[in-house]
Amino acid sequence: MTVTIVDSQATPVQEKIEKIFSKTDDLGVCPVRGILDRIGDKWSYLTIIHLGNSGKLRFNELKAQIGDISQRMLTVTLRSLEEDGLVQRHIYAEVPPRVEYQLTALGESLLQRMIDLAEWANMYKAEIVKARSRYSKN
Amino acid sequence: MTVTIVDSQATPVQEKIEKIFSKTDDLGVCPVRGILDRIGDKWSYLTIIHLGNSGKLRFNELKAQIGDISQRMLTVTLRSLEEDGLVQRHIYAEVPPRVEYQLTALGESLLQRMIDLAEWANMYKAEIVKARSRYSKN
DNA sequence: CCGAATCCAACTAGATACTG
DNA sequence: CAGTATCTAGTTGGATTCGG
């Protein structure tokens, strides 16, 4: 009864959310959260974007592209993405060692959602900056 | 020359990323990052999803829906979203006080991207869980 | 009922130094 | 080159208390 939304497209959205966030696992917590927590952290999405951009990168190339990531955090992030099957690591038995990273097919499918989000931010950044300055004038 | 991707759709993706992440502001850092850092934190996307789901919610209703968020974090998150113009706060001068929150038009537009991301996670969660167990067997 | 303020524990991430 | 290990500063977030 509390439903007082515009009611034209309201129900479809609710159904989607309801469906996605249903707590179906044994812990009573929806499994989507665990995934979003991993890919939603500060460095994961930048790593995915840059890997998607270049296709295949060595450790230090990737580090240089992202710019302000520390060696430690890049290692940690890459391991996490590798564990989730989003990134593939290729090790070449050479001296000096060479290691290349690239997105898996799963990673590529996520890349598209990441780009969508980045495009959203890009499209509305002016509006957000405006809102922030409006907010600070209180 | 380092471009050795599938080359069918490779360039469009690169162009998109290039365009979005160009460092055009005076700080030499792309403005998209600042926005994604804000909306990509642990509680913002949950807050947006639940507000999108219900349309309009009082503070404690929202808190109950999210479940495991503390009062402090919900307050902090809502202020941040309000500052960015994603959430609107309605205060009713009553006793006891009543405060309602709902997404702005800007927030609604972000909601769709959030749902897309959640749907991605929902669609591929089995594959990710599989990858994780495969990874742990090393 | 809504939320501000303070305190404190836990986690995060950078700097640095070292290794195969 | 591509990491690992350790240490520490900074940040986050929960618990609690108080106020309008």
CSV table of C-alpha atoms (C1' of nucleotides) in Angstrom, one decimal:
chain,number,residue,atom,x,y,z
A,1,MET,CA,0.0,0.0,0.0
A,2,THR,CA,2.9,2.3,0.4
A,3,VAL,CA,3.4,2.2,-3.3
A,4,THR,CA,2.7,5.7,-4.6
A,5,ILE,CA,5.3,6.0,-7.4
A,6,VAL,CA,4.5,7.3,-10.9
A,7,ASP,CA,3.1,3.8,-11.5
A,8,SER,CA,3.9,3.8,-15.2
A,9,GLN,CA,7.2,1.9,-15.1
A,10,ALA,CA,7.3,1.4,-11.4
A,11,THR,CA,6.5,-2.3,-11.2
A,12,PRO,CA,9.1,-3.6,-13.7
A,13,VAL,CA,11.9,-1.9,-11.7
A,14,GLN,CA,10.7,-3.3,-8.5
A,15,GLU,CA,10.4,-6.8,-9.9
A,16,LYS,CA,13.9,-6.6,-11.2
A,17,ILE,CA,15.3,-5.5,-7.9
A,18,GLU,CA,13.2,-8.0,-6.0
A,19,LYS,CA,14.4,-10.8,-8.2
A,20,ILE,CA,18.1,-9.9,-8.0
A,21,PHE,CA,18.3,-9.2,-4.3
A,22,SER,CA,16.3,-12.1,-3.1
A,23,LYS,CA,18.1,-13.7,-0.2
A,24,THR,CA,18.3,-17.3,-1.5
A,25,ASP,CA,21.6,-18.5,-0.2
A,26,ASP,CA,22.1,-20.3,3.1
A,27,LEU,CA,23.6,-17.3,4.9
A,28,GLY,CA,20.5,-15.2,4.3
A,29,VAL,CA,22.5,-12.7,2.4
A,30,CYS,CA,22.1,-12.2,-1.3
A,31,PRO,CA,25.2,-13.4,-3.3
A,32,VAL,CA,25.2,-10.3,-5.5
A,33,ARG,CA,26.5,-8.3,-2.6
A,34,GLY,CA,29.6,-10.4,-2.3
A,35,ILE,CA,30.4,-9.9,-5.9
A,36,LEU,CA,29.7,-6.2,-6.0
A,37,ASP,CA,31.9,-5.6,-3.0
A,38,ARG,CA,34.8,-7.1,-4.8
A,39,ILE,CA,34.4,-5.4,-8.2
A,40,GLY,CA,33.2,-2.1,-6.7
A,41,ASP,CA,36.4,-1.2,-4.8
A,42,LYS,CA,38.6,1.7,-5.7
A,43,TRP,CA,41.1,-0.1,-7.9
A,44,SER,CA,39.2,-3.0,-9.5
A,45,TYR,CA,37.2,-1.0,-11.9
A,46,LEU,CA,40.2,1.1,-13.0
A,47,THR,CA,42.2,-2.1,-13.6
A,48,ILE,CA,39.4,-3.6,-15.7
A,49,ILE,CA,39.0,-0.4,-17.7
A,50,HIS,CA,42.6,-0.1,-18.5
A,51,LEU,CA,43.0,-3.8,-19.3
A,52,GLY,CA,40.0,-3.6,-21.5
A,53,ASN,CA,41.5,-0.6,-23.2
A,54,SER,CA,44.8,-2.1,-24.0
A,55,GLY,CA,43.9,-5.8,-24.4
A,56,LYS,CA,47.1,-7.2,-22.9
A,57,LEU,CA,49.5,-5.6,-20.5
A,58,ARG,CA,52.6,-6.4,-18.4
A,59,PHE,CA,52.5,-5.6,-14.7
A,60,ASN,CA,54.5,-2.3,-14.9
A,61,GLU,CA,52.7,-1.1,-18.1
A,62,LEU,CA,49.4,-1.5,-16.3
A,63,LYS,CA,50.8,0.3,-13.2
A,64,ALA,CA,52.0,3.2,-15.4
A,65,GLN,CA,48.6,3.5,-17.1
A,66,ILE,CA,46.6,3.6,-13.9
A,67,GLY,CA,49.2,6.1,-12.6
A,68,ASP,CA,48.7,6.5,-8.9
A,69,ILE,CA,48.3,2.9,-7.8
A,70,SER,CA,50.9,1.4,-5.5
A,71,GLN,CA,52.6,-1.8,-6.5
A,72,ARG,CA,51.1,-3.6,-3.5
A,73,MET,CA,47.5,-2.6,-4.4
A,74,LEU,CA,47.9,-3.5,-8.0
A,75,THR,CA,49.1,-7.0,-7.0
A,76,VAL,CA,46.3,-7.4,-4.5
A,77,THR,CA,43.7,-6.2,-7.0
A,78,LEU,CA,45.0,-8.4,-9.8
A,79,ARG,CA,44.9,-11.5,-7.6
A,80,SER,CA,41.4,-10.8,-6.6
A,81,LEU,CA,40.3,-10.4,-10.2
A,82,GLU,CA,42.1,-13.5,-11.1
A,83,GLU,CA,40.4,-15.4,-8.3
A,84,ASP,CA,37.0,-14.3,-9.6
A,85,GLY,CA,37.9,-15.4,-13.1
A,86,LEU,CA,37.8,-11.9,-14.6
A,87,VAL,CA,41.5,-11.7,-15.4
A,88,GLN,CA,43.9,-14.2,-16.9
A,89,ARG,CA,47.6,-14.2,-16.0
A,90,HIS,CA,50.2,-15.4,-18.4
A,91,ILE,CA,53.7,-16.2,-17.0
A,92,TYR,CA,56.6,-16.5,-19.4
A,93,ALA,CA,59.6,-18.5,-18.1
A,94,GLU,CA,62.2,-15.9,-19.1
A,95,VAL,CA,64.9,-13.8,-17.5
A,96,PRO,CA,64.0,-11.2,-16.7
A,97,PRO,CA,60.5,-12.6,-16.0
A,98,ARG,CA,57.6,-11.4,-18.1
A,99,VAL,CA,54.0,-11.6,-16.9
A,100,GLU,CA,51.1,-10.4,-18.9
A,101,TYR,CA,47.5,-9.8,-17.9
A,102,GLN,CA,44.3,-9.7,-19.9
A,103,LEU,CA,40.6,-9.9,-19.4
A,104,THR,CA,38.8,-13.2,-19.7
A,105,ALA,CA,35.6,-13.5,-21.5
A,106,LEU,CA,33.8,-13.0,-18.2
A,107,GLY,CA,35.9,-9.9,-17.6
A,108,GLU,CA,35.0,-8.5,-21.0
A,109,SER,CA,31.3,-8.9,-20.2
A,110,LEU,CA,31.9,-6.9,-17.0
A,111,LEU,CA,33.9,-4.3,-18.9
A,112,GLN,CA,30.8,-3.2,-20.7
A,113,ARG,CA,28.9,-2.5,-17.5
A,114,MET,CA,31.9,-0.6,-16.2
A,115,ILE,CA,32.0,1.6,-19.3
A,116,ASP,CA,28.3,2.2,-19.0
A,117,LEU,CA,28.9,3.5,-15.5
A,118,ALA,CA,31.8,5.6,-16.5
A,119,GLU,CA,29.8,7.1,-19.3
A,120,TRP,CA,27.0,7.9,-16.9
A,121,ALA,CA,29.5,9.7,-14.7
A,122,ASN,CA,31.0,11.5,-17.7
A,123,MET,CA,27.6,12.5,-18.9
A,124,TYR,CA,26.3,13.9,-15.6
A,125,LYS,CA,29.5,15.2,-14.0
A,126,ALA,CA,28.7,18.8,-14.6
A,127,GLU,CA,25.3,18.3,-13.0
A,128,ILE,CA,26.9,16.6,-10.0
A,129,VAL,CA,29.5,19.3,-9.6
A,130,LYS,CA,26.7,21.9,-9.7
A,131,ALA,CA,24.8,20.0,-7.1
A,132,ARG,CA,27.8,19.9,-4.8
A,133,SER,CA,28.4,23.6,-5.0
A,134,ARG,CA,24.7,24.2,-4.4
A,135,TYR,CA,24.9,22.0,-1.3
A,136,SER,CA,27.9,23.7,0.1
A,137,LYS,CA,26.1,27.1,0.0
A,138,ASN,CA,24.0,26.1,3.1
B,1,MET,CA,51.0,-1.0,-32.8
B,2,THR,CA,50.4,-2.7,-29.6
B,3,VAL,CA,46.9,-3.3,-30.7
B,4,THR,CA,46.4,-7.0,-31.2
B,5,ILE,CA,42.8,-7.4,-30.0
B,6,VAL,CA,40.1,-9.2,-31.9
B,7,ASP,CA,39.9,-5.9,-33.9
B,8,SER,CA,36.3,-6.3,-34.8
B,9,GLN,CA,34.9,-4.1,-32.0
B,10,ALA,CA,38.2,-3.2,-30.5
B,11,THR,CA,38.5,0.4,-31.6
B,12,PRO,CA,35.1,1.6,-30.4
B,13,VAL,CA,35.8,0.4,-26.9
B,14,GLN,CA,39.2,2.1,-26.9
B,15,GLU,CA,37.7,5.3,-28.2
B,16,LYS,CA,35.0,5.3,-25.5
B,17,ILE,CA,37.5,4.7,-22.7
B,18,GLU,CA,40.0,7.2,-24.1
B,19,LYS,CA,37.3,9.8,-24.3
B,20,ILE,CA,35.9,9.2,-20.8
B,21,PHE,CA,39.1,9.0,-19.0
B,22,SER,CA,40.9,11.9,-20.6
B,23,LYS,CA,42.5,14.0,-17.9
B,24,THR,CA,41.0,17.3,-18.8
B,25,ASP,CA,40.6,19.0,-15.4
B,26,ASP,CA,43.2,21.2,-13.8
B,27,LEU,CA,44.3,18.6,-11.4
B,28,GLY,CA,45.4,16.2,-14.1
B,29,VAL,CA,43.0,13.7,-12.8
B,30,CYS,CA,39.9,12.7,-14.6
B,31,PRO,CA,36.7,13.9,-12.9
B,32,VAL,CA,35.0,10.6,-13.5
B,33,ARG,CA,37.1,9.0,-10.8
B,34,GLY,CA,35.9,11.4,-8.1
B,35,ILE,CA,32.3,10.5,-8.9
B,36,LEU,CA,32.8,6.8,-9.1
B,37,ASP,CA,34.7,6.8,-5.8
B,38,ARG,CA,31.6,8.3,-4.2
B,39,ILE,CA,28.9,6.1,-5.6
B,40,GLY,CA,31.1,3.0,-5.6
B,41,ASP,CA,31.4,2.7,-1.9
B,42,LYS,CA,29.9,-0.1,0.1
B,43,TRP,CA,26.6,1.5,1.1
B,44,SER,CA,25.7,4.0,-1.7
B,45,TYR,CA,24.7,1.5,-4.3
B,46,LEU,CA,22.5,-0.5,-1.8
B,47,THR,CA,20.9,2.8,-0.7
B,48,ILE,CA,20.1,3.8,-4.2
B,49,ILE,CA,18.8,0.3,-5.1
B,50,HIS,CA,16.4,0.3,-2.1
B,51,LEU,CA,15.2,3.8,-2.6
B,52,GLY,CA,14.6,3.0,-6.3
B,53,ASN,CA,12.7,0.0,-5.2
B,54,SER,CA,10.4,1.7,-2.8
B,55,GLY,CA,10.2,5.2,-4.3
B,56,LYS,CA,10.0,7.1,-1.0
B,57,LEU,CA,11.2,6.0,2.4
B,58,ARG,CA,11.5,7.2,5.9
B,59,PHE,CA,14.9,7.0,7.6
B,60,ASN,CA,14.1,3.9,9.7
B,61,GLU,CA,12.2,2.2,6.9
B,62,LEU,CA,15.3,2.5,4.7
B,63,LYS,CA,17.5,1.3,7.5
B,64,ALA,CA,15.3,-1.8,8.0
B,65,GLN,CA,15.3,-2.6,4.3
B,66,ILE,CA,19.0,-2.5,4.0
B,67,GLY,CA,19.3,-4.6,7.1
B,68,ASP,CA,22.9,-4.5,8.3
B,69,ILE,CA,23.7,-0.8,8.0
B,70,SER,CA,24.4,1.2,11.1
B,71,GLN,CA,22.6,4.4,11.8
B,72,ARG,CA,25.7,6.4,11.4
B,73,MET,CA,26.6,5.0,8.0
B,74,LEU,CA,23.1,5.5,6.7
B,75,THR,CA,23.2,9.1,7.7
B,76,VAL,CA,26.7,9.6,6.2
B,77,THR,CA,25.7,7.9,3.0
B,78,LEU,CA,22.5,9.8,2.6
B,79,ARG,CA,24.3,13.1,3.1
B,80,SER,CA,26.8,12.2,0.5
B,81,LEU,CA,24.1,11.2,-2.0
B,82,GLU,CA,22.2,14.4,-1.2
B,83,GLU,CA,25.3,16.5,-1.7
B,84,ASP,CA,25.7,14.9,-5.2
B,85,GLY,CA,22.1,15.7,-6.1
B,86,LEU,CA,21.1,12.0,-6.3
B,87,VAL,CA,18.8,12.0,-3.3
B,88,GLN,CA,16.2,14.5,-2.1
B,89,ARG,CA,15.3,14.9,1.5
B,90,HIS,CA,11.9,16.0,2.6
B,91,ILE,CA,11.5,17.2,6.2
B,92,TYR,CA,8.0,17.5,7.7
B,93,ALA,CA,7.7,19.9,10.6
B,94,GLU,CA,5.8,17.4,12.8
B,95,VAL,CA,6.1,15.9,16.2
B,96,PRO,CA,7.6,13.3,16.1
B,97,PRO,CA,9.6,14.5,13.2
B,98,ARG,CA,9.2,12.7,9.8
B,99,VAL,CA,11.8,12.7,7.2
B,100,GLU,CA,11.4,11.1,3.8
B,101,TYR,CA,14.0,10.3,1.2
B,102,GLN,CA,13.7,9.7,-2.5
B,103,LEU,CA,15.8,9.6,-5.6
B,104,THR,CA,16.0,12.7,-7.8
B,105,ALA,CA,15.8,12.4,-11.5
B,106,LEU,CA,19.6,12.2,-11.6
B,107,GLY,CA,19.5,9.4,-9.0
B,108,GLU,CA,16.9,7.6,-11.1
B,109,SER,CA,19.2,7.7,-14.1
B,110,LEU,CA,22.0,6.2,-12.0
B,111,LEU,CA,19.7,3.6,-10.6
B,112,GLN,CA,19.4,2.0,-14.1
B,113,ARG,CA,23.2,1.6,-14.3
B,114,MET,CA,23.2,0.1,-10.8
B,115,ILE,CA,20.5,-2.4,-11.8
B,116,ASP,CA,22.5,-3.3,-14.9
B,117,LEU,CA,25.5,-4.0,-12.7
B,118,ALA,CA,23.5,-6.1,-10.2
B,119,GLU,CA,21.9,-8.0,-13.1
B,120,TRP,CA,25.4,-8.8,-14.4
B,121,ALA,CA,26.4,-10.1,-11.0
B,122,ASN,CA,23.3,-12.1,-10.7
B,123,MET,CA,23.7,-13.6,-14.2
B,124,TYR,CA,27.4,-14.6,-13.7
B,125,LYS,CA,27.5,-15.4,-10.0
B,126,ALA,CA,27.6,-19.1,-10.6
B,127,GLU,CA,30.5,-18.7,-12.9
B,128,ILE,CA,32.4,-16.5,-10.4
B,129,VAL,CA,31.8,-19.0,-7.6
B,130,LYS,CA,33.1,-21.7,-9.8
B,131,ALA,CA,36.2,-19.7,-10.6
B,132,ARG,CA,36.8,-19.0,-7.0
B,133,SER,CA,36.8,-22.7,-6.0
B,134,ARG,CA,39.0,-23.5,-9.0
B,135,TYR,CA,41.4,-20.8,-7.8
B,136,SER,CA,41.5,-22.1,-4.3
B,137,LYS,CA,42.5,-25.6,-5.5
B,138,ASN,CA,46.1,-24.4,-6.1
C,1,DC,C1',11.8,9.7,15.2
C,2,DC,C1',15.8,11.4,13.2
C,3,DG,C1',20.3,12.4,13.5
C,4,DA,C1',24.7,14.8,15.5
C,5,DA,C1',28.9,13.9,18.2
C,6,DT,C1',32.4,11.3,20.3
C,7,DC,C1',35.2,7.5,21.0
C,8,DC,C1',37.6,3.5,19.6
C,9,DA,C1',38.5,-1.0,17.2
C,10,DA,C1',39.4,-2.9,12.7
C,11,DC,C1',40.6,-2.7,8.4
C,12,DT,C1',43.0,-0.4,4.3
C,13,DA,C1',46.5,1.2,1.7
C,14,DG,C1',51.0,3.6,1.0
C,15,DA,C1',56.1,3.5,1.8
C,16,DT,C1',60.0,1.0,2.1
C,17,DA,C1',63.0,-2.8,1.8
C,18,DC,C1',64.0,-7.2,0.2
C,19,DT,C1',63.9,-11.6,-3.2
C,20,DG,C1',63.8,-15.2,-7.4
D,1,DC,C1',60.7,-7.4,-13.8
D,2,DA,C1',57.4,-8.8,-10.8
D,3,DG,C1',56.5,-9.5,-7.0
D,4,DT,C1',56.5,-10.5,-1.2
D,5,DA,C1',57.0,-8.9,3.7
D,6,DT,C1',56.7,-5.7,7.1
D,7,DC,C1',55.5,-1.5,9.3
D,8,DT,C1',52.7,2.4,10.0
D,9,DA,C1',49.5,6.3,8.9
D,10,DG,C1',45.1,7.1,7.7
D,11,DT,C1',40.4,5.8,7.0
D,12,DT,C1',36.2,3.4,7.9
D,13,DG,C1',32.6,1.9,10.6
D,14,DG,C1',30.3,0.3,14.8
D,15,DA,C1',28.7,1.4,19.6
D,16,DT,C1',27.2,4.6,22.5
D,17,DT,C1',25.4,8.8,24.1
D,18,DC,C1',23.0,12.9,23.7
D,19,DG,C1',19.8,16.5,21.5
D,20,DG,C1',15.7,18.8,18.7
